[in-house]
């Protein structure tokens, strides 16, 4: 399922003294099966944009095309459930959305809202809990007695259980320890590869972008200022610094090497690329080809 | 500017509008006293002259605040049905004077119409004055003012400091909780909850996934805040000094004097 933005504008509280524009003429294309990253500063409009992806917000101008549904400023708020089922959003700090007595019930809550029968929903709960790395013993526990990281997993399982075609992740690893982060990001990559889920990742971590994404949109002050493959967007380190976006660690390191005389045809974006280059130039065989 | 706007967006509590007018600079205690006092003396008015006088006085105060009139009109909007209901009740059930129309217990008389219009004036003037108070006073100054005004009650073992502390913490967390509510609401909507659709029972049920996380996060927040306060040496109200000091100036005394004069004029105007 593709998601397409056509000249989307969004204004908060229009026609009041508190009017505030958040998005300006956004054109965006999220292809089926892609892994798209959205980067930008706090306040650049990322969160506003991502709420358009499943029609939590409707554009003030322009249109958002989600699969076969067209969301325009005049779209009725009713019958948006099918859209929301297809596009699952994991919000920032999703552990705040847990409320049921048991983990199982909480995970089953989403599917049940979309018409899945009780028993089937509980089976989904079990499957998805395993998917996020927790075993069955957690099913009957209260979500409020879990640790922060475990709560996060349960919340994510709750979104996955809706079996969305598109998964939107708003800084899914914020506040997790390095191990948890790695596991989580690898799980999303696995879902993307094995289940062909389209992923939209909002992040501040450029390393995650270069490691996982195949397309990047850079937002600034409510506008898309640059988009393309990570190679295209990250080839200009100066530009990234100027925009105060991070530079991937591998690129930053390679740049330092360059200033000491190393010659790169293209700055490496990931640790693997950098390692390959070093191995090649030290005379050994490339490992990750 | 955008940041300020975003913040103001979320402040529903009276929605303070920063400014630098005479009214903005007044001591919040003076404003609070004056507003309550005004609500008291508004009941002195009982004829056209007195209402006109009070209306003119209110208008001068509103103009002095240099705030767009549309904000004040918005303050009336949520109460409009209450106003219409009360006014209609007065009009239909008061008898006396010339009778224009009657049907069963309902009647429309000159007294009724007059009474209805007076009550309308009362409502509008009270709303204008209280809106003026909240629009020109930051919530925190307001809680400072309340603490300062309640201070005499300490003698009767009234926990003034505790009340003021709770008030200022509550005010501080109104926007934060609003934010949180919106976030959780969006998260649950994304999980298929419909907050606006369905029967009354369904709507009430839809609130559970919103309320429980809100309560839980408030408990967590309270625990964190209490720990942080203790870690910074908070041991209760005894022996604390104040960072924000209220200063009573001459102009505050003058404002209260003006209200006394208004009262005296009202006594002459009323019939």
PDB file of C-alpha atoms in Angstrom, chain A:
ATOM      1  CA  UNK A   1       0.000   0.000   0.000  1.00  0.00           C
ATOM      2  CA  UNK A   2       1.436   3.336  -1.038  1.00  0.00           C
ATOM      3  CA  UNK A   3       0.983   6.557   0.868  1.00  0.00           C
ATOM      4  CA  UNK A   4       1.214   9.763  -1.084  1.00  0.00           C
ATOM      5  CA  UNK A   5       1.078  13.392   0.079  1.00  0.00           C
ATOM      6  CA  UNK A   6       0.075  15.972  -2.491  1.00  0.00           C
ATOM      7  CA  UNK A   7       0.680  19.612  -1.596  1.00  0.00           C
ATOM      8  CA  UNK A   8      -0.297  18.995   2.008  1.00  0.00           C
ATOM      9  CA  UNK A   9      -0.609  22.040   4.237  1.00  0.00           C
ATOM     10  CA  UNK A  10      -1.583  21.929   7.843  1.00  0.00           C
ATOM     11  CA  UNK A  11      -2.543  24.770  10.155  1.00  0.00           C
ATOM     12  CA  UNK A  12      -3.276  24.335  13.861  1.00  0.00           C
ATOM     13  CA  UNK A  13      -6.336  26.218  15.118  1.00  0.00           C
ATOM     14  CA  UNK A  14      -7.061  28.011  11.851  1.00  0.00           C
ATOM     15  CA  UNK A  15      -8.903  31.340  11.946  1.00  0.00           C
ATOM     16  CA  UNK A  16      -8.132  32.023  15.574  1.00  0.00           C
ATOM     17  CA  UNK A  17      -5.576  34.336  17.132  1.00  0.00           C
ATOM     18  CA  UNK A  18      -3.651  31.160  17.990  1.00  0.00           C
ATOM     19  CA  UNK A  19      -3.347  30.052  14.363  1.00  0.00           C
ATOM     20  CA  UNK A  20      -0.086  28.308  13.651  1.00  0.00           C
ATOM     21  CA  UNK A  21       1.177  26.680  10.496  1.00  0.00           C
ATOM     22  CA  UNK A  22       2.939  23.361  10.807  1.00  0.00           C
ATOM     23  CA  UNK A  23       3.251  21.961   7.280  1.00  0.00           C
ATOM     24  CA  UNK A  24       3.907  23.748   3.997  1.00  0.00           C
ATOM     25  CA  UNK A  25       3.208  22.129   0.628  1.00  0.00           C
ATOM     26  CA  UNK A  26       4.472  18.694   1.575  1.00  0.00           C
ATOM     27  CA  UNK A  27       4.907  16.246  -1.288  1.00  0.00           C
ATOM     28  CA  UNK A  28       5.846  12.839  -0.063  1.00  0.00           C
ATOM     29  CA  UNK A  29       5.808   9.339  -1.417  1.00  0.00           C
ATOM     30  CA  UNK A  30       6.001   6.242   0.695  1.00  0.00           C
ATOM     31  CA  UNK A  31       6.248   3.250  -1.593  1.00  0.00           C
ATOM     32  CA  UNK A  32       4.924  -0.131  -0.653  1.00  0.00           C
ATOM     33  CA  UNK A  33       7.659  -2.245   0.908  1.00  0.00           C
ATOM     34  CA  UNK A  34      10.010   0.653   1.478  1.00  0.00           C
ATOM     35  CA  UNK A  35      11.826   1.639   4.652  1.00  0.00           C
ATOM     36  CA  UNK A  36      11.489   5.408   4.766  1.00  0.00           C
ATOM     37  CA  UNK A  37      13.122   7.644   7.347  1.00  0.00           C
ATOM     38  CA  UNK A  38      11.906  11.099   8.363  1.00  0.00           C
ATOM     39  CA  UNK A  39      14.487  13.301   9.998  1.00  0.00           C
ATOM     40  CA  UNK A  40      14.459  16.880  11.205  1.00  0.00           C
ATOM     41  CA  UNK A  41      14.720  19.007  14.305  1.00  0.00           C
ATOM     42  CA  UNK A  42      12.225  19.090  17.111  1.00  0.00           C
ATOM     43  CA  UNK A  43       9.443  21.323  15.884  1.00  0.00           C
ATOM     44  CA  UNK A  44      10.126  20.660  12.222  1.00  0.00           C
ATOM     45  CA  UNK A  45       6.679  19.137  11.751  1.00  0.00           C
ATOM     46  CA  UNK A  46       7.575  15.445  11.887  1.00  0.00           C
ATOM     47  CA  UNK A  47       4.951  14.565  14.431  1.00  0.00           C
ATOM     48  CA  UNK A  48       2.275  16.553  12.646  1.00  0.00           C
ATOM     49  CA  UNK A  49       3.195  14.836   9.423  1.00  0.00           C
ATOM     50  CA  UNK A  50       3.067  11.373  10.898  1.00  0.00           C
ATOM     51  CA  UNK A  51      -0.420  11.944  12.253  1.00  0.00           C
ATOM     52  CA  UNK A  52      -1.492  12.473   8.656  1.00  0.00           C
ATOM     53  CA  UNK A  53      -0.297   9.001   7.761  1.00  0.00           C
ATOM     54  CA  UNK A  54      -3.362   7.385   9.312  1.00  0.00           C
ATOM     55  CA  UNK A  55      -5.760  10.305   9.186  1.00  0.00           C
ATOM     56  CA  UNK A  56      -5.543  11.300  12.846  1.00  0.00           C
ATOM     57  CA  UNK A  57      -5.172  14.742  11.313  1.00  0.00           C
ATOM     58  CA  UNK A  58      -6.629  15.841   8.029  1.00  0.00           C
ATOM     59  CA  UNK A  59      -4.773  18.274   5.792  1.00  0.00           C
ATOM     60  CA  UNK A  60      -5.959  21.889   5.821  1.00  0.00           C
ATOM     61  CA  UNK A  61      -5.112  21.976   2.132  1.00  0.00           C
ATOM     62  CA  UNK A  62      -4.031  19.336  -0.344  1.00  0.00           C
ATOM     63  CA  UNK A  63      -4.636  15.622  -0.024  1.00  0.00           C
ATOM     64  CA  UNK A  64      -3.178  12.476   1.445  1.00  0.00           C
ATOM     65  CA  UNK A  65      -3.722   9.271  -0.468  1.00  0.00           C
ATOM     66  CA  UNK A  66      -3.508   6.209   1.754  1.00  0.00           C
ATOM     67  CA  UNK A  67      -3.871   3.097  -0.380  1.00  0.00           C
ATOM     68  CA  UNK A  68      -7.211   3.512  -2.069  1.00  0.00           C
ATOM     69  CA  UNK A  69      -8.495   6.165   0.353  1.00  0.00           C
ATOM     70  CA  UNK A  70      -8.185   9.838  -0.386  1.00  0.00           C
ATOM     71  CA  UNK A  71      -8.055  12.084   2.688  1.00  0.00           C
ATOM     72  CA  UNK A  72      -8.942  15.685   1.889  1.00  0.00           C
ATOM     73  CA  UNK A  73      -9.841  18.625   4.147  1.00  0.00           C
ATOM     74  CA  UNK A  74     -13.504  17.713   3.800  1.00  0.00           C
ATOM     75  CA  UNK A  75     -13.191  13.996   4.512  1.00  0.00           C
ATOM     76  CA  UNK A  76     -15.728  12.775   7.046  1.00  0.00           C
ATOM     77  CA  UNK A  77     -14.313  11.601  10.363  1.00  0.00           C
ATOM     78  CA  UNK A  78     -16.360   8.453  10.149  1.00  0.00           C
ATOM     79  CA  UNK A  79     -15.228   5.229   8.509  1.00  0.00           C
ATOM     80  CA  UNK A  80     -11.559   5.948   8.993  1.00  0.00           C
ATOM     81  CA  UNK A  81     -11.056   2.699  10.906  1.00  0.00           C
ATOM     82  CA  UNK A  82      -9.984   0.682   7.831  1.00  0.00           C
ATOM     83  CA  UNK A  83      -7.242   3.250   7.234  1.00  0.00           C
ATOM     84  CA  UNK A  84      -6.085   3.067  10.840  1.00  0.00           C
ATOM     85  CA  UNK A  85      -5.996  -0.708  10.724  1.00  0.00           C
ATOM     86  CA  UNK A  86      -3.656  -0.654   7.749  1.00  0.00           C
ATOM     87  CA  UNK A  87      -1.341   2.009   9.139  1.00  0.00           C
ATOM     88  CA  UNK A  88      -0.134   1.229  12.646  1.00  0.00           C
ATOM     89  CA  UNK A  89       1.616   3.989  14.547  1.00  0.00           C
ATOM     90  CA  UNK A  90       3.983   3.420  17.423  1.00  0.00           C
ATOM     91  CA  UNK A  91       4.057   6.806  19.118  1.00  0.00           C
ATOM     92  CA  UNK A  92       6.922   8.150  21.179  1.00  0.00           C
ATOM     93  CA  UNK A  93       7.056   6.481  24.580  1.00  0.00           C
ATOM     94  CA  UNK A  94       4.225   4.122  23.645  1.00  0.00           C
ATOM     95  CA  UNK A  95       4.287   2.535  27.113  1.00  0.00           C
ATOM     96  CA  UNK A  96       1.987   5.399  28.143  1.00  0.00           C
ATOM     97  CA  UNK A  97      -0.861   3.842  26.180  1.00  0.00           C
ATOM     98  CA  UNK A  98      -1.132   0.623  28.223  1.00  0.00           C
ATOM     99  CA  UNK A  99      -4.275   0.340  30.314  1.00  0.00           C
ATOM    100  CA  UNK A 100      -5.672  -3.195  30.501  1.00  0.00           C
ATOM    101  CA  UNK A 101      -5.425  -5.570  33.457  1.00  0.00           C
ATOM    102  CA  UNK A 102      -3.205  -8.042  31.667  1.00  0.00           C
ATOM    103  CA  UNK A 103      -0.612  -7.848  28.938  1.00  0.00           C
ATOM    104  CA  UNK A 104      -2.642 -10.257  26.810  1.00  0.00           C
ATOM    105  CA  UNK A 105      -5.774  -8.118  26.984  1.00  0.00           C
ATOM    106  CA  UNK A 106      -3.851  -4.979  26.179  1.00  0.00           C
ATOM    107  CA  UNK A 107      -2.262  -6.443  23.075  1.00  0.00           C
ATOM    108  CA  UNK A 108      -5.609  -7.884  21.984  1.00  0.00           C
ATOM    109  CA  UNK A 109      -7.306  -4.508  22.441  1.00  0.00           C
ATOM    110  CA  UNK A 110      -6.273  -3.151  19.026  1.00  0.00           C
ATOM    111  CA  UNK A 111      -7.311  -6.193  16.984  1.00  0.00           C
ATOM    112  CA  UNK A 112     -10.621  -6.388  18.866  1.00  0.00           C
ATOM    113  CA  UNK A 113     -11.381  -2.780  17.979  1.00  0.00           C
ATOM    114  CA  UNK A 114     -10.964  -3.743  14.352  1.00  0.00           C
ATOM    115  CA  UNK A 115     -13.417  -6.595  14.635  1.00  0.00           C
ATOM    116  CA  UNK A 116     -11.211  -9.587  15.437  1.00  0.00           C
ATOM    117  CA  UNK A 117     -12.937 -12.138  17.697  1.00  0.00           C
ATOM    118  CA  UNK A 118     -11.786 -12.482  21.303  1.00  0.00           C
ATOM    119  CA  UNK A 119     -10.053 -15.882  20.913  1.00  0.00           C
ATOM    120  CA  UNK A 120      -8.339 -14.923  17.670  1.00  0.00           C
ATOM    121  CA  UNK A 121      -7.181 -11.659  19.233  1.00  0.00           C
ATOM    122  CA  UNK A 122      -5.664 -13.515  22.179  1.00  0.00           C
ATOM    123  CA  UNK A 123      -3.794 -15.789  19.793  1.00  0.00           C
ATOM    124  CA  UNK A 124      -2.500 -12.688  18.023  1.00  0.00           C
ATOM    125  CA  UNK A 125      -1.439 -11.345  21.408  1.00  0.00           C
ATOM    126  CA  UNK A 126       0.586 -14.459  22.118  1.00  0.00           C
ATOM    127  CA  UNK A 127       2.296 -14.425  18.728  1.00  0.00           C
ATOM    128  CA  UNK A 128       3.186 -10.784  18.846  1.00  0.00           C
ATOM    129  CA  UNK A 129       4.462 -10.913  22.387  1.00  0.00           C
ATOM    130  CA  UNK A 130       6.980 -13.503  21.226  1.00  0.00           C
ATOM    131  CA  UNK A 131       7.813 -11.327  18.273  1.00  0.00           C
ATOM    132  CA  UNK A 132       8.933  -8.487  20.555  1.00  0.00           C
ATOM    133  CA  UNK A 133      11.021 -10.863  22.630  1.00  0.00           C
ATOM    134  CA  UNK A 134       8.921 -11.610  25.700  1.00  0.00           C
ATOM    135  CA  UNK A 135       7.816 -15.136  26.582  1.00  0.00           C
ATOM    136  CA  UNK A 136       4.352 -16.458  27.357  1.00  0.00           C
ATOM    137  CA  UNK A 137       4.753 -16.057  31.095  1.00  0.00           C
ATOM    138  CA  UNK A 138       4.155 -12.346  30.627  1.00  0.00           C
ATOM    139  CA  UNK A 139       0.694 -12.786  29.097  1.00  0.00           C
ATOM    140  CA  UNK A 140      -1.224 -12.819  32.371  1.00  0.00           C
ATOM    141  CA  UNK A 141       0.821 -10.191  34.174  1.00  0.00           C
ATOM    142  CA  UNK A 142      -0.312  -6.622  34.694  1.00  0.00           C
ATOM    143  CA  UNK A 143       1.426  -4.261  32.292  1.00  0.00           C
ATOM    144  CA  UNK A 144       2.061  -1.864  35.171  1.00  0.00           C
ATOM    145  CA  UNK A 145       4.366  -4.219  37.037  1.00  0.00           C
ATOM    146  CA  UNK A 146       6.774  -4.547  34.106  1.00  0.00           C
ATOM    147  CA  UNK A 147       9.973  -2.601  33.625  1.00  0.00           C
ATOM    148  CA  UNK A 148      10.027   0.386  31.287  1.00  0.00           C
ATOM    149  CA  UNK A 149      11.676  -1.550  28.482  1.00  0.00           C
ATOM    150  CA  UNK A 150       9.235  -4.444  28.800  1.00  0.00           C
ATOM    151  CA  UNK A 151       6.282  -2.057  28.798  1.00  0.00           C
ATOM    152  CA  UNK A 152       7.627  -0.570  25.584  1.00  0.00           C
ATOM    153  CA  UNK A 153       7.740  -4.032  24.032  1.00  0.00           C
ATOM    154  CA  UNK A 154       4.197  -4.803  25.081  1.00  0.00           C
ATOM    155  CA  UNK A 155       2.975  -1.504  23.623  1.00  0.00           C
ATOM    156  CA  UNK A 156       4.731  -2.211  20.342  1.00  0.00           C
ATOM    157  CA  UNK A 157       3.273  -5.728  20.307  1.00  0.00           C
ATOM    158  CA  UNK A 158      -0.145  -4.092  20.712  1.00  0.00           C
ATOM    159  CA  UNK A 159       0.383  -2.178  17.487  1.00  0.00           C
ATOM    160  CA  UNK A 160       1.886  -5.135  15.636  1.00  0.00           C
ATOM    161  CA  UNK A 161      -1.088  -7.287  16.622  1.00  0.00           C
ATOM    162  CA  UNK A 162      -3.278  -5.082  14.418  1.00  0.00           C
ATOM    163  CA  UNK A 163      -1.256  -6.566  11.551  1.00  0.00           C
ATOM    164  CA  UNK A 164      -0.718  -3.244   9.821  1.00  0.00           C
ATOM    165  CA  UNK A 165       0.614  -3.034   6.286  1.00  0.00           C
ATOM    166  CA  UNK A 166       2.480   0.137   7.125  1.00  0.00           C
ATOM    167  CA  UNK A 167       4.244   0.572  10.436  1.00  0.00           C
ATOM    168  CA  UNK A 168       5.065   4.099  11.542  1.00  0.00           C
ATOM    169  CA  UNK A 169       7.691   4.383  14.284  1.00  0.00           C
ATOM    170  CA  UNK A 170       8.196   7.656  16.124  1.00  0.00           C
ATOM    171  CA  UNK A 171      11.598   7.354  17.807  1.00  0.00           C
ATOM    172  CA  UNK A 172      10.898   3.814  18.920  1.00  0.00           C
ATOM    173  CA  UNK A 173      14.181   3.403  20.813  1.00  0.00           C
ATOM    174  CA  UNK A 174      14.241   6.717  22.711  1.00  0.00           C
ATOM    175  CA  UNK A 175      15.222   6.051  26.316  1.00  0.00           C
ATOM    176  CA  UNK A 176      16.182   2.411  25.826  1.00  0.00           C
ATOM    177  CA  UNK A 177      19.559   0.934  26.706  1.00  0.00           C
ATOM    178  CA  UNK A 178      21.955   0.132  23.829  1.00  0.00           C
ATOM    179  CA  UNK A 179      21.113  -3.565  23.903  1.00  0.00           C
ATOM    180  CA  UNK A 180      17.361  -2.927  23.846  1.00  0.00           C
ATOM    181  CA  UNK A 181      17.776  -0.464  21.010  1.00  0.00           C
ATOM    182  CA  UNK A 182      19.695  -2.882  18.894  1.00  0.00           C
ATOM    183  CA  UNK A 183      17.235  -5.714  19.480  1.00  0.00           C
ATOM    184  CA  UNK A 184      14.300  -3.464  18.742  1.00  0.00           C
ATOM    185  CA  UNK A 185      15.722  -2.043  15.518  1.00  0.00           C
ATOM    186  CA  UNK A 186      16.691  -5.527  14.335  1.00  0.00           C
ATOM    187  CA  UNK A 187      13.190  -6.771  15.068  1.00  0.00           C
ATOM    188  CA  UNK A 188      11.716  -4.011  12.903  1.00  0.00           C
ATOM    189  CA  UNK A 189      14.144  -4.861  10.123  1.00  0.00           C
ATOM    190  CA  UNK A 190      13.134  -8.500  10.369  1.00  0.00           C
ATOM    191  CA  UNK A 191       9.449  -7.575  10.110  1.00  0.00           C
ATOM    192  CA  UNK A 192      10.265  -5.406   7.138  1.00  0.00           C
ATOM    193  CA  UNK A 193      12.160  -8.162   5.368  1.00  0.00           C
ATOM    194  CA  UNK A 194      10.077 -11.194   6.295  1.00  0.00           C
ATOM    195  CA  UNK A 195       6.562  -9.793   6.383  1.00  0.00           C
ATOM    196  CA  UNK A 196       7.156  -7.100   3.751  1.00  0.00           C
ATOM    197  CA  UNK A 197       5.831  -4.439   6.109  1.00  0.00           C
ATOM    198  CA  UNK A 198       6.371  -0.886   4.906  1.00  0.00           C
ATOM    199  CA  UNK A 199       8.189   1.065   7.594  1.00  0.00           C
ATOM    200  CA  UNK A 200       8.266   4.792   8.256  1.00  0.00           C
ATOM    201  CA  UNK A 201      10.849   5.681  10.874  1.00  0.00           C
ATOM    202  CA  UNK A 202      11.034   9.072  12.571  1.00  0.00           C
ATOM    203  CA  UNK A 203      14.378   9.475  14.271  1.00  0.00           C
ATOM    204  CA  UNK A 204      17.202  11.731  15.383  1.00  0.00           C
ATOM    205  CA  UNK A 205      19.765   9.011  15.000  1.00  0.00           C
ATOM    206  CA  UNK A 206      21.472   9.271  11.643  1.00  0.00           C
ATOM    207  CA  UNK A 207      23.134   5.909  12.174  1.00  0.00           C
ATOM    208  CA  UNK A 208      19.715   4.255  12.251  1.00  0.00           C
ATOM    209  CA  UNK A 209      18.862   6.019   9.016  1.00  0.00           C
ATOM    210  CA  UNK A 210      21.965   4.852   7.182  1.00  0.00           C
ATOM    211  CA  UNK A 211      21.819   1.353   8.656  1.00  0.00           C
ATOM    212  CA  UNK A 212      18.202   0.633   7.874  1.00  0.00           C
ATOM    213  CA  UNK A 213      16.388   3.109   5.637  1.00  0.00           C
ATOM    214  CA  UNK A 214      16.325   3.067   1.870  1.00  0.00           C
ATOM    215  CA  UNK A 215      14.819   6.527   1.481  1.00  0.00           C
ATOM    216  CA  UNK A 216      15.094   9.699   3.572  1.00  0.00           C
ATOM    217  CA  UNK A 217      13.033  12.865   3.878  1.00  0.00           C
ATOM    218  CA  UNK A 218      14.606  15.800   5.686  1.00  0.00           C
ATOM    219  CA  UNK A 219      12.142  18.234   7.206  1.00  0.00           C
ATOM    220  CA  UNK A 220      12.790  21.767   8.331  1.00  0.00           C
ATOM    221  CA  UNK A 221      10.229  24.281   9.545  1.00  0.00           C
ATOM    222  CA  UNK A 222       7.377  22.316   8.065  1.00  0.00           C
ATOM    223  CA  UNK A 223       8.960  21.843   4.655  1.00  0.00           C
ATOM    224  CA  UNK A 224      10.756  18.999   2.947  1.00  0.00           C
ATOM    225  CA  UNK A 225      14.214  20.442   2.330  1.00  0.00           C
ATOM    226  CA  UNK A 226      15.887  17.367   0.921  1.00  0.00           C
ATOM    227  CA  UNK A 227      14.954  13.819   0.027  1.00  0.00           C
ATOM    228  CA  UNK A 228      16.530  10.849  -1.633  1.00  0.00           C
ATOM    229  CA  UNK A 229      18.438   7.700  -0.808  1.00  0.00           C
ATOM    230  CA  UNK A 230      20.680   7.906   2.263  1.00  0.00           C
ATOM    231  CA  UNK A 231      23.665   8.047  -0.116  1.00  0.00           C
ATOM    232  CA  UNK A 232      22.268  11.152  -1.774  1.00  0.00           C
ATOM    233  CA  UNK A 233      21.221  12.910   1.394  1.00  0.00           C
ATOM    234  CA  UNK A 234      24.334  12.108   3.398  1.00  0.00           C
ATOM    235  CA  UNK A 235      26.999  12.736   0.775  1.00  0.00           C
ATOM    236  CA  UNK A 236      27.191  16.387   1.792  1.00  0.00           C
ATOM    237  CA  UNK A 237      28.558  16.358   5.315  1.00  0.00           C
ATOM    238  CA  UNK A 238      28.885  20.151   5.327  1.00  0.00           C
ATOM    239  CA  UNK A 239      25.203  20.524   4.550  1.00  0.00           C
ATOM    240  CA  UNK A 240      24.283  18.172   7.395  1.00  0.00           C
ATOM    241  CA  UNK A 241      26.411  20.131   9.803  1.00  0.00           C
ATOM    242  CA  UNK A 242      24.938  23.381   8.628  1.00  0.00           C
ATOM    243  CA  UNK A 243      21.425  22.059   9.212  1.00  0.00           C
ATOM    244  CA  UNK A 244      22.617  20.752  12.572  1.00  0.00           C
ATOM    245  CA  UNK A 245      21.536  17.250  11.758  1.00  0.00           C
ATOM    246  CA  UNK A 246      23.849  14.552  12.972  1.00  0.00           C
ATOM    247  CA  UNK A 247      26.426  12.945  10.745  1.00  0.00           C
ATOM    248  CA  UNK A 248      26.561   9.129  10.820  1.00  0.00           C
ATOM    249  CA  UNK A 249      29.476   8.003  12.973  1.00  0.00           C
ATOM    250  CA  UNK A 250      31.124   6.119  10.134  1.00  0.00           C
ATOM    251  CA  UNK A 251      30.980   9.207   7.892  1.00  0.00           C
ATOM    252  CA  UNK A 252      32.320  11.428  10.635  1.00  0.00           C
ATOM    253  CA  UNK A 253      35.213   9.057  11.216  1.00  0.00           C
ATOM    254  CA  UNK A 254      35.911   8.731   7.499  1.00  0.00           C
ATOM    255  CA  UNK A 255      35.931  12.499   7.210  1.00  0.00           C
ATOM    256  CA  UNK A 256      38.609  12.688   9.884  1.00  0.00           C
ATOM    257  CA  UNK A 257      40.613  10.086   7.996  1.00  0.00           C
ATOM    258  CA  UNK A 258      40.177  12.144   4.860  1.00  0.00           C
ATOM    259  CA  UNK A 259      41.610  15.215   6.550  1.00  0.00           C
ATOM    260  CA  UNK A 260      44.659  13.092   7.359  1.00  0.00           C
ATOM    261  CA  UNK A 261      45.133  12.036   3.793  1.00  0.00           C
ATOM    262  CA  UNK A 262      42.841   9.071   3.176  1.00  0.00           C
ATOM    263  CA  UNK A 263      41.054   9.300  -0.171  1.00  0.00           C
ATOM    264  CA  UNK A 264      37.418   8.271  -0.394  1.00  0.00           C
ATOM    265  CA  UNK A 265      35.503   8.364  -3.645  1.00  0.00           C
ATOM    266  CA  UNK A 266      32.342   8.443  -1.565  1.00  0.00           C
ATOM    267  CA  UNK A 267      32.087   8.763   2.210  1.00  0.00           C
ATOM    268  CA  UNK A 268      30.987   5.467   3.805  1.00  0.00           C
ATOM    269  CA  UNK A 269      27.652   5.630   5.625  1.00  0.00           C
ATOM    270  CA  UNK A 270      27.768   2.536   7.778  1.00  0.00           C
ATOM    271  CA  UNK A 271      30.376   0.800   9.871  1.00  0.00           C
ATOM    272  CA  UNK A 272      30.412  -2.105   7.425  1.00  0.00           C
ATOM    273  CA  UNK A 273      31.157   0.138   4.466  1.00  0.00           C
ATOM    274  CA  UNK A 274      33.916   1.840   6.397  1.00  0.00           C
ATOM    275  CA  UNK A 275      35.391  -1.481   7.541  1.00  0.00           C
ATOM    276  CA  UNK A 276      35.317  -2.740   3.952  1.00  0.00           C
ATOM    277  CA  UNK A 277      37.155   0.314   2.743  1.00  0.00           C
ATOM    278  CA  UNK A 278      39.809  -0.030   5.414  1.00  0.00           C
ATOM    279  CA  UNK A 279      40.285  -3.718   4.730  1.00  0.00           C
ATOM    280  CA  UNK A 280      40.508  -3.092   0.998  1.00  0.00           C
ATOM    281  CA  UNK A 281      43.066  -0.358   1.402  1.00  0.00           C
ATOM    282  CA  UNK A 282      45.072  -2.381   3.852  1.00  0.00           C
ATOM    283  CA  UNK A 283      45.307  -4.980   1.120  1.00  0.00           C
ATOM    284  CA  UNK A 284      42.925  -7.684   2.391  1.00  0.00           C
ATOM    285  CA  UNK A 285      39.781  -9.094   0.769  1.00  0.00           C
ATOM    286  CA  UNK A 286      36.473  -7.263   1.242  1.00  0.00           C
ATOM    287  CA  UNK A 287      34.318  -9.086   3.767  1.00  0.00           C
ATOM    288  CA  UNK A 288      30.802  -7.840   3.424  1.00  0.00           C
ATOM    289  CA  UNK A 289      30.340  -7.884  -0.309  1.00  0.00           C
TER     290      UNK A 289
END
